[in-house]
mmCIF file of C-alpha atoms and ligand atoms in Angstrom:
data_model
loop_
_atom_site.group_PDB
_atom_site.id
_atom_site.type_symbol
_atom_site.label_atom_id
_atom_site.label_comp_id
_atom_site.label_asym_id
_atom_site.label_seq_id
_atom_site.Cartn_x
_atom_site.Cartn_y
_atom_site.Cartn_z
ATOM 1 C CA MET A 1 -39.332 -0.793 1.071
ATOM 2 C CA ALA A 2 -42.748 -0.579 1.944
ATOM 3 C CA GLU A 3 -45.612 -2.473 0.561
ATOM 4 C CA LEU A 4 -46.939 -0.486 -2.541
ATOM 5 C CA VAL A 5 -50.242 0.176 -3.523
ATOM 6 C CA ARG A 6 -51.689 0.447 -7.206
ATOM 7 C CA LEU A 7 -54.230 3.400 -7.997
ATOM 8 C CA SER A 8 -55.505 4.489 -11.104
ATOM 9 C CA ILE A 9 -56.490 7.833 -11.717
ATOM 10 C CA THR A 10 -58.510 10.075 -14.345
ATOM 11 C CA MET A 11 -58.282 13.916 -15.488
ATOM 12 C CA GLU A 12 -59.123 15.913 -18.045
ATOM 13 C CA GLN A 13 -56.946 15.557 -21.376
ATOM 14 C CA ASP A 14 -55.622 19.173 -21.235
ATOM 15 C CA LEU A 15 -54.633 18.264 -17.520
ATOM 16 C CA HIS A 16 -53.086 15.435 -18.526
ATOM 17 C CA GLU A 17 -51.123 17.021 -21.218
ATOM 18 C CA GLN A 18 -49.722 19.605 -18.744
ATOM 19 C CA LEU A 19 -48.827 16.923 -16.473
ATOM 20 C CA GLU A 20 -46.649 15.228 -19.157
ATOM 21 C CA GLU A 21 -45.004 18.374 -20.067
ATOM 22 C CA ILE A 22 -44.326 18.894 -16.093
ATOM 23 C CA LEU A 23 -43.036 15.573 -15.877
ATOM 24 C CA GLN A 24 -40.694 16.005 -18.886
ATOM 25 C CA LEU A 25 -39.669 19.187 -17.968
ATOM 26 C CA HIS A 26 -38.395 18.581 -14.774
ATOM 27 C CA GLY A 27 -36.852 14.963 -15.588
ATOM 28 C CA TYR A 28 -39.508 13.006 -13.518
ATOM 29 C CA GLU A 29 -38.958 9.052 -14.878
ATOM 30 C CA ASN A 30 -42.801 8.089 -14.531
ATOM 31 C CA ARG A 31 -46.238 9.579 -12.857
ATOM 32 C CA SER A 32 -45.683 7.591 -9.530
ATOM 33 C CA GLU A 33 -42.568 9.327 -9.046
ATOM 34 C CA PHE A 34 -44.467 12.792 -9.650
ATOM 35 C CA ILE A 35 -47.292 12.044 -6.938
ATOM 36 C CA ARG A 36 -44.844 10.801 -4.450
ATOM 37 C CA ASP A 37 -43.108 13.793 -4.413
ATOM 38 C CA MET A 38 -46.398 16.380 -4.884
ATOM 39 C CA ILE A 39 -47.564 14.107 -2.013
ATOM 40 C CA ARG A 40 -44.539 14.623 0.263
ATOM 41 C CA THR A 41 -44.520 18.664 -0.808
ATOM 42 C CA ARG A 42 -47.832 18.619 0.957
ATOM 43 C CA LEU A 43 -46.849 16.809 3.863
ATOM 44 C CA VAL A 44 -44.242 19.344 4.146
ATOM 45 C CA GLU A 45 -46.911 22.331 3.699
ATOM 46 C CA ARG A 46 -49.136 20.867 6.536
ATOM 47 C CA GLU A 47 -46.397 20.807 8.890
ATOM 48 C CA TRP A 48 -45.684 24.581 8.287
ATOM 49 C CA GLU A 49 -49.379 25.034 8.855
ATOM 50 C CA ARG A 50 -49.687 23.060 11.825
ATOM 51 C CA ASP A 51 -46.951 24.896 13.403
ATOM 52 C CA GLU A 52 -44.682 21.591 13.903
ATOM 53 C CA GLU A 53 -41.022 21.656 14.373
ATOM 54 C CA VAL A 54 -39.538 22.148 10.977
ATOM 55 C CA VAL A 55 -36.340 22.809 9.071
ATOM 56 C CA GLY A 56 -36.271 26.602 6.955
ATOM 57 C CA THR A 57 -33.683 28.244 5.362
ATOM 58 C CA ILE A 58 -33.691 32.240 4.898
ATOM 59 C CA THR A 59 -31.676 33.692 2.429
ATOM 60 C CA MET A 60 -30.939 37.327 2.340
ATOM 61 C CA ILE A 61 -29.262 39.751 -0.076
ATOM 62 C CA TYR A 62 -27.694 43.108 1.171
ATOM 63 C CA ASP A 63 -25.189 45.619 1.223
ATOM 64 C CA HIS A 64 -23.057 45.453 3.546
ATOM 65 C CA CYS A 65 -21.775 48.967 3.211
ATOM 66 C CA LYS A 66 -25.205 50.499 4.037
ATOM 67 C CA ARG A 67 -25.259 52.076 7.473
ATOM 68 C CA ASP A 68 -25.014 49.771 10.572
ATOM 69 C CA LEU A 69 -26.745 47.001 8.658
ATOM 70 C CA ALA A 70 -24.566 44.272 8.878
ATOM 71 C CA GLN A 71 -24.338 44.948 12.671
ATOM 72 C CA LYS A 72 -28.081 45.011 12.757
ATOM 73 C CA LEU A 73 -28.331 41.705 11.212
ATOM 74 C CA THR A 74 -25.696 40.272 13.292
ATOM 75 C CA SER A 75 -27.185 41.359 16.310
ATOM 76 C CA TYR A 76 -30.639 39.865 15.217
ATOM 77 C CA GLN A 77 -29.285 36.387 14.986
ATOM 78 C CA HIS A 78 -27.437 36.244 18.286
ATOM 79 C CA GLU A 79 -30.969 36.836 19.538
ATOM 80 C CA GLU A 80 -32.327 33.911 17.701
ATOM 81 C CA HIS A 81 -29.289 31.702 18.279
ATOM 82 C CA ASP A 82 -31.217 28.969 19.693
ATOM 83 C CA LEU A 83 -33.099 28.765 16.457
ATOM 84 C CA ILE A 84 -29.982 29.093 14.082
ATOM 85 C CA LEU A 85 -28.409 25.908 13.140
ATOM 86 C CA ALA A 86 -25.854 27.512 10.933
ATOM 87 C CA THR A 87 -25.259 30.894 8.736
ATOM 88 C CA THR A 88 -23.070 31.099 5.662
ATOM 89 C CA HIS A 89 -22.007 34.471 4.368
ATOM 90 C CA VAL A 90 -20.828 35.205 0.463
ATOM 91 C CA HIS A 91 -19.508 37.881 -0.759
ATOM 92 C CA LEU A 92 -21.284 38.488 -4.119
ATOM 93 C CA ASP A 93 -19.171 41.666 -4.973
ATOM 94 C CA HIS A 94 -17.687 44.861 -3.307
ATOM 95 C CA ASP A 95 -20.788 45.971 -2.079
ATOM 96 C CA MET A 96 -23.298 42.957 -2.107
ATOM 97 C CA CYS A 97 -23.467 40.197 0.546
ATOM 98 C CA ALA A 98 -25.799 36.779 0.341
ATOM 99 C CA GLU A 99 -25.975 35.277 3.659
ATOM 100 C CA VAL A 100 -28.086 32.030 4.448
ATOM 101 C CA ILE A 101 -29.351 31.073 7.637
ATOM 102 C CA ILE A 102 -30.250 27.388 8.766
ATOM 103 C CA ALA A 103 -32.973 27.580 11.318
ATOM 104 C CA ARG A 104 -34.793 24.462 13.011
ATOM 105 C CA GLY A 105 -37.895 25.086 15.099
ATOM 106 C CA ARG A 106 -41.453 25.764 15.548
ATOM 107 C CA ALA A 107 -42.736 26.970 11.795
ATOM 108 C CA SER A 108 -44.227 30.019 13.322
ATOM 109 C CA THR A 109 -40.776 31.125 14.775
ATOM 110 C CA ILE A 110 -38.933 30.768 11.787
ATOM 111 C CA GLN A 111 -41.586 32.658 9.924
ATOM 112 C CA ARG A 112 -41.577 35.372 12.327
ATOM 113 C CA MET A 113 -37.493 35.476 11.953
ATOM 114 C CA ALA A 114 -37.688 35.828 8.262
ATOM 115 C CA ASP A 115 -40.680 38.587 8.254
ATOM 116 C CA ARG A 116 -38.102 40.691 10.299
ATOM 117 C CA ILE A 117 -35.220 40.415 8.374
ATOM 118 C CA ARG A 118 -37.298 41.281 5.173
ATOM 119 C CA GLN A 119 -38.235 44.472 7.257
ATOM 120 C CA VAL A 120 -34.547 45.425 8.233
ATOM 121 C CA ARG A 121 -34.129 48.692 5.808
ATOM 122 C CA GLY A 122 -31.586 47.717 3.013
ATOM 123 C CA VAL A 123 -32.383 44.267 2.714
ATOM 124 C CA LEU A 124 -32.735 43.952 -0.751
ATOM 125 C CA HIS A 125 -34.133 40.320 -1.198
ATOM 126 C CA THR A 126 -35.370 37.604 1.601
ATOM 127 C CA GLN A 127 -36.672 34.425 0.472
ATOM 128 C CA LEU A 128 -37.777 31.766 3.013
ATOM 129 C CA SER A 129 -37.667 28.236 2.109
ATOM 130 C CA MET A 130 -39.910 25.954 4.073
ATOM 131 C CA SER A 131 -38.403 22.503 4.501
ATOM 132 C CA THR A 132 -38.790 19.433 7.348
ATOM 133 C CA ILE A 133 -36.960 17.560 10.026
ATOM 134 C CA GLY A 134 -38.608 14.251 8.275
ATOM 135 C CA GLY A 135 -41.361 14.217 10.737
ATOM 136 C CA SER A 136 -44.659 13.264 9.189
ATOM 137 C CA VAL A 137 -42.741 12.236 5.721
ATOM 138 C CA PRO A 138 -42.415 8.568 5.339
ATOM 139 C CA ARG A 139 -38.891 7.375 4.340
HETATM 140 NI NI1 LIG B 201 -20.129 39.989 2.526
#
């Protein structure tokens, strides 16, 4: 394990109360763990801002009965096969499908792919989750 550094922080009482509430709500064992987690989150955000190589998952919900929609989404994924690591399809009910794409590449290309899927007519919901290949986050 890397060498540890001890630091003390000051903040307004109101903010501290909010912090304690968040720790309890999300099951953090201590403040250090929470702050480490916040820093990692910020580092990953910075990777996306700097358009680095990242991992992102795109979740889309759509009705496969809608004309040409499933075919359109599949064709589009074939166009982006260099970016896509895996796709999982789940049948939610008689009509609705959930599909999750795991992509690896430049942040802007994954963002563009999510935006393009979002704009396909008939797609009910699209959500991009931004993550990392671990580049800038200390292990
Ligand atoms: Ni389906």
